[in-house]
Short mmCIF file of C-alpha atoms in Angstrom, two decimals:
data_model
loop_
_atom_site.label_atom_id
_atom_site.label_comp_id
_atom_site.label_asym_id
_atom_site.label_seq_id
_atom_site.Cartn_x
_atom_site.Cartn_y
_atom_site.Cartn_z
CA MET B 1 -0.10 -0.01 -0.11
CA LYS B 2 1.43 3.54 -1.09
CA GLU B 3 1.57 6.23 2.05
CA THR B 4 -0.36 9.03 1.17
CA GLY B 5 -1.35 12.15 3.03
CA TYR B 6 -3.27 15.33 2.71
CA LEU B 7 -3.64 18.59 4.51
CA PRO B 8 -6.45 20.55 3.22
CA LEU B 9 -6.39 24.23 3.74
CA VAL B 10 -9.11 24.65 6.60
CA THR B 11 -10.59 28.10 6.19
CA ASP B 12 -13.08 30.02 8.03
CA PHE B 13 -15.58 29.26 5.65
CA ALA B 14 -14.76 24.88 6.21
CA LYS B 15 -15.08 25.78 9.80
CA THR B 16 -18.92 26.39 9.47
CA LEU B 17 -19.54 23.37 7.70
CA PRO B 18 -21.68 20.31 9.03
CA PHE B 19 -18.70 18.00 8.35
CA TYR B 20 -15.05 18.66 7.25
CA VAL B 21 -11.76 16.99 6.65
CA ALA B 22 -8.78 18.14 8.76
CA THR B 23 -6.05 15.63 7.66
CA ILE B 24 -6.33 12.27 5.36
CA GLY B 25 -4.44 9.45 4.13
CA THR B 26 -2.60 6.29 4.63
CA SER B 27 0.45 4.97 6.45
CA THR B 28 2.19 1.85 8.16
CA GLU B 29 1.65 2.84 11.69
CA LYS B 30 4.17 3.13 14.33
CA THR B 31 3.88 3.39 18.18
CA ILE B 32 1.98 6.56 19.13
CA TRP B 33 1.40 7.96 22.53
CA ARG B 34 -0.96 11.19 22.80
CA PRO B 35 -2.07 11.86 26.55
CA LYS B 36 -4.02 14.36 25.40
CA GLY B 37 -5.22 13.21 22.55
CA ILE B 38 -5.72 15.32 19.26
CA GLY B 39 -8.14 18.47 18.41
CA ASP B 40 -10.11 16.57 15.80
CA HIS B 41 -12.58 13.36 15.65
CA GLN B 42 -10.23 10.52 14.26
CA LEU B 43 -10.65 7.54 12.80
CA LEU B 44 -8.21 4.68 11.61
CA PHE B 45 -9.44 1.90 9.39
CA THR B 46 -6.66 -1.50 9.35
CA VAL B 47 -6.20 -2.30 5.64
CA GLU B 48 -3.44 -4.84 6.44
CA GLY B 49 -1.70 -6.43 9.69
CA SER B 50 -2.87 -5.67 13.09
CA GLY B 51 -2.24 -3.35 15.93
CA HIS B 52 -3.10 -3.08 19.70
CA GLY B 53 -3.72 0.05 22.03
CA ILE B 54 -5.89 1.19 25.12
CA VAL B 55 -9.47 2.65 24.19
CA GLU B 56 -11.41 3.79 27.01
CA GLY B 57 -8.79 2.29 29.64
CA LYS B 58 -9.29 -1.14 28.24
CA GLU B 59 -6.56 -3.00 25.90
CA CYS B 60 -8.02 -3.77 22.23
CA MET B 61 -6.74 -5.21 19.32
CA PHE B 62 -7.21 -3.71 15.65
CA LYS B 63 -7.48 -6.34 13.23
CA LYS B 64 -8.02 -6.33 9.70
CA GLY B 65 -11.37 -4.57 8.87
CA ASP B 66 -11.69 -2.72 12.27
CA ILE B 67 -12.46 0.68 13.14
CA PHE B 68 -10.97 2.41 15.44
CA TYR B 69 -12.66 5.97 16.39
CA LEU B 70 -11.54 8.50 19.03
CA PRO B 71 -13.37 11.70 20.06
CA PRO B 72 -11.49 14.84 20.15
CA ASN B 73 -8.97 15.27 23.20
CA HIS B 74 -9.29 11.79 23.95
CA PRO B 75 -6.12 10.21 25.55
CA HIS B 76 -4.88 7.24 23.77
CA ASP B 77 -1.98 5.27 22.45
CA TYR B 78 -1.77 2.52 19.97
CA SER B 79 1.30 0.26 18.39
CA PRO B 80 1.49 -2.19 15.70
CA ALA B 81 1.31 -5.70 16.59
CA LEU B 82 2.66 -7.35 13.51
CA PRO B 83 5.66 -5.33 11.75
CA ALA B 84 3.46 -3.88 9.17
CA TRP B 85 0.08 -2.60 10.50
CA LYS B 86 -1.16 -0.17 7.41
CA THR B 87 -4.02 1.74 8.24
CA ALA B 88 -6.05 4.49 6.15
CA TRP B 89 -6.84 7.19 8.56
CA MET B 90 -8.78 10.52 8.84
CA THR B 91 -9.44 13.65 11.47
CA PHE B 92 -12.39 15.56 11.08
CA SER B 93 -14.59 18.37 12.54
CA GLY B 94 -17.38 19.96 11.79
CA THR B 95 -20.99 21.61 13.57
CA ALA B 96 -23.10 17.98 12.93
CA VAL B 97 -20.12 15.32 13.70
CA LYS B 98 -21.28 14.89 17.29
CA ASP B 99 -24.47 13.73 15.84
CA VAL B 100 -23.61 10.87 13.81
CA VAL B 101 -20.67 9.63 15.80
CA PRO B 102 -20.22 7.54 18.91
CA ASN B 103 -20.21 9.30 22.36
CA LYS B 104 -17.00 7.46 23.14
CA GLY B 105 -13.86 5.92 21.44
CA GLY B 106 -13.99 2.52 20.61
CA VAL B 107 -13.05 -0.52 17.80
CA TYR B 108 -16.09 -1.42 15.65
CA ARG B 109 -16.53 -4.42 13.13
CA GLY B 110 -17.98 -4.41 9.97
CA GLY B 111 -15.35 -1.61 8.28
CA GLU B 112 -14.80 -3.75 5.13
CA LYS B 113 -16.26 -1.16 2.64
CA MET B 114 -14.73 1.72 4.50
CA LYS B 115 -11.70 1.42 2.14
CA GLU B 116 -14.24 2.18 -1.14
CA TRP B 117 -15.66 5.19 0.99
CA PHE B 118 -12.10 6.20 2.06
CA ASP B 119 -10.57 5.98 -1.33
CA ALA B 120 -13.51 8.24 -2.44
CA LEU B 121 -12.50 11.20 -0.37
CA CYS B 122 -8.63 10.69 -1.40
CA VAL B 123 -9.09 10.85 -5.43
CA LEU B 124 -11.35 14.17 -5.05
CA PRO B 125 -9.57 16.79 -6.96
CA LYS B 126 -7.34 19.07 -4.47
CA ASN B 127 -8.75 22.23 -6.08
CA GLU B 128 -10.79 25.09 -4.30
CA THR B 129 -13.94 22.80 -4.36
CA TRP B 130 -12.41 20.09 -2.49
CA GLN B 131 -13.85 21.38 0.98
CA GLU B 132 -17.11 21.76 0.01
CA ILE B 133 -16.93 18.46 -2.09
CA SER B 134 -15.41 16.50 0.59
CA SER B 135 -18.21 17.56 3.07
CA VAL B 136 -20.86 15.92 1.35
CA LEU B 137 -18.80 12.69 1.17
CA LEU B 138 -17.77 12.90 4.60
CA TYR B 139 -21.41 13.35 5.61
CA ARG B 140 -22.50 10.42 3.69
CA PHE B 141 -19.33 8.15 4.80
CA LEU B 142 -19.88 8.77 8.77
CA LEU B 143 -23.71 8.09 7.95
CA ARG B 144 -23.10 4.91 6.73
CA LEU B 145 -20.69 4.22 9.36
CA ARG B 146 -23.13 4.88 11.60
CA VAL B 147 -25.30 2.51 10.27
CA SER B 148 -23.70 -0.46 9.58
CA SER B 149 -20.63 -0.07 11.87
CA PHE B 150 -21.03 1.91 14.87
CA SER B 151 -22.84 0.07 17.70
CA GLU B 152 -23.86 0.05 21.14
CA GLY B 153 -23.06 -3.36 22.89
CA GLY B 154 -22.14 -4.90 19.84
CA THR B 155 -25.37 -3.87 18.08
CA SER B 156 -25.69 -1.60 14.97
CA VAL B 157 -28.24 0.78 13.75
CA ASN B 158 -29.31 -1.54 10.97
CA GLU B 159 -29.24 -4.67 13.43
CA ALA B 160 -31.25 -2.74 16.09
CA ALA B 161 -33.93 -1.49 13.39
CA LYS B 162 -34.31 -5.15 11.58
CA LYS B 163 -34.83 -6.49 15.39
CA LEU B 164 -37.47 -3.89 15.88
CA SER B 165 -39.18 -4.50 12.67
CA GLY B 166 -42.07 -6.66 14.44
CA ALA B 167 -42.46 -4.02 17.21
CA VAL B 168 -42.77 -0.97 14.52
CA ALA B 169 -45.51 -3.15 12.30
CA PHE B 170 -47.11 -4.16 15.50
CA MET B 171 -47.57 -0.72 16.42
CA GLU B 172 -48.43 0.88 13.07
CA GLU B 173 -50.99 -1.69 12.73
CA ASN B 174 -52.57 -0.73 16.16
CA SER B 175 -51.40 2.94 16.72
CA SER B 176 -55.23 3.70 16.93
CA ARG B 177 -55.61 1.70 20.20
CA PRO B 178 -54.22 1.90 23.65
CA LEU B 179 -51.06 0.27 23.51
CA THR B 180 -48.19 -0.70 26.51
CA LEU B 181 -44.96 -0.94 26.63
CA GLY B 182 -45.07 -4.51 27.39
CA GLU B 183 -47.72 -5.53 24.31
CA ILE B 184 -44.95 -3.37 21.89
CA ALA B 185 -41.72 -5.94 23.66
CA LYS B 186 -43.66 -8.96 23.09
CA ALA B 187 -44.17 -8.00 19.39
CA ALA B 188 -40.46 -7.65 19.11
CA LEU B 189 -39.74 -10.65 20.75
CA VAL B 190 -37.60 -8.69 23.61
CA SER B 191 -38.06 -7.72 27.28
CA GLU B 192 -39.38 -4.13 28.08
CA GLY B 193 -35.63 -2.90 29.08
CA GLN B 194 -34.29 -4.49 25.87
CA LEU B 195 -36.64 -2.81 23.50
CA CYS B 196 -36.13 0.64 25.02
CA ARG B 197 -32.26 0.46 24.04
CA LEU B 198 -32.84 -0.75 20.66
CA PHE B 199 -35.60 2.23 20.08
CA ARG B 200 -32.75 4.86 21.36
CA LEU B 201 -30.01 3.00 19.11
CA ALA B 202 -32.26 2.70 15.95
CA TYR B 203 -34.24 5.62 16.25
CA SER B 204 -32.83 8.22 18.97
CA MET B 205 -35.95 8.17 20.63
CA ARG B 206 -38.30 6.00 23.42
CA PRO B 207 -40.82 3.61 21.68
CA MET B 208 -43.67 5.58 23.19
CA GLU B 209 -42.55 8.65 21.80
CA PHE B 210 -42.10 6.74 18.14
CA LEU B 211 -45.74 5.90 18.57
CA HIS B 212 -46.67 9.30 19.14
CA MET B 213 -44.87 10.01 15.72
CA LEU B 214 -46.95 7.20 14.25
CA ARG B 215 -50.14 8.45 15.53
CA ILE B 216 -49.37 11.96 14.55
CA ARG B 217 -48.47 11.01 11.02
CA ARG B 218 -52.12 9.11 10.94
CA ALA B 219 -53.49 12.44 12.21
CA LYS B 220 -52.06 14.47 9.59
CA GLN B 221 -53.20 12.31 6.81
CA MET B 222 -56.75 12.31 8.24
CA LEU B 223 -56.65 16.05 8.45
CA SER B 224 -55.91 16.36 4.63
CA GLU B 225 -57.92 13.66 3.18
CA LYS B 226 -61.18 13.33 5.60
CA ARG B 227 -61.65 17.09 5.54
CA HIS B 228 -65.39 16.42 6.75
CA VAL B 229 -64.19 14.94 10.10
CA PRO B 230 -63.74 17.35 12.99
CA VAL B 231 -60.55 17.83 14.37
CA GLY B 232 -61.27 16.32 18.04
CA THR B 233 -62.34 13.02 15.88
CA VAL B 234 -59.03 12.44 14.11
CA GLY B 235 -57.08 13.05 17.27
CA LYS B 236 -59.30 10.00 18.62
CA LEU B 237 -59.32 7.89 15.73
CA SER B 238 -55.40 8.49 15.71
CA GLY B 239 -55.01 7.31 18.97
CA PHE B 240 -55.29 10.26 21.07
CA ASP B 241 -57.79 10.16 24.09
CA SER B 242 -57.17 13.46 25.01
CA PRO B 243 -58.04 16.25 22.75
CA ALA B 244 -55.60 18.56 24.62
CA TYR B 245 -52.75 16.42 24.51
CA PHE B 246 -53.30 15.82 20.87
CA GLY B 247 -53.12 19.46 20.36
CA TYR B 248 -50.00 19.48 22.16
CA LEU B 249 -48.05 17.05 20.65
CA PHE B 250 -49.21 17.97 17.40
CA ARG B 251 -48.12 21.46 17.90
CA LYS B 252 -44.64 20.18 19.44
CA HIS B 253 -43.82 17.81 16.41
CA GLU B 254 -45.41 20.11 13.46
CA GLY B 255 -45.28 23.71 14.75
CA MET B 256 -48.99 24.34 14.13
CA THR B 257 -52.22 23.28 15.67
CA PRO B 258 -54.22 20.50 13.60
CA GLY B 259 -56.26 23.23 12.40
CA GLU B 260 -53.72 25.36 10.84
CA TYR B 261 -52.27 22.04 9.31
CA ARG B 262 -55.55 21.30 7.67
CA ARG B 263 -56.22 25.10 6.32
CA LEU B 264 -52.89 24.59 4.46
CA TYR B 265 -52.70 21.02 3.26
#
């Protein structure tokens, strides 16, 4: 693997972007010790060989295909376990990065496609448009990692969503009637605690918040398609027993009352 490196010019404009690349390259790793970390987010992808280091106070191995993520200013050290530990690496930042990366450092599996996505960034023309185009590609890159590789307790976003497919179908079919957390957990074949963890991982919300969104969506359809049905009845048919609570949640999600929504749509 030919070693490469690129240090783009990070302008004040670049720092206003949701995502921007600070450094990017490939290398044969040596022993690194950074007691205070670095100021940007960091990703290393093992292309060949293996390495080992300390992540969150635990000793870890970095095998081929593994993704090593570190947040900013995070103490770390790592070394090659074999003579040739070859990596593709990137440091990055941006105003929206924290919304798509894990809260803490870790080693994540399933990064086989990372090199392909990484190469798409590396081959961009190094001109005045690089920072803008790379921002778009970096967002796609991180979003793919979030969905397929970044995980909590060994479960990725994709895996969590698949495990919840039965629960989501059950909620969609029964959203117009009262539902308990136990009923939803039973549909997913998991405990109530596991259900909440999976919803947080897959959708960044609690199960009942997800149910509220389904009910609001149902109400929006009825408000625009069945204009003769009174607003209060729409709320009840959508699964809300209280007209006041229906109005409160609708305004919270849509920024307007059900009546205002009906007049607009």
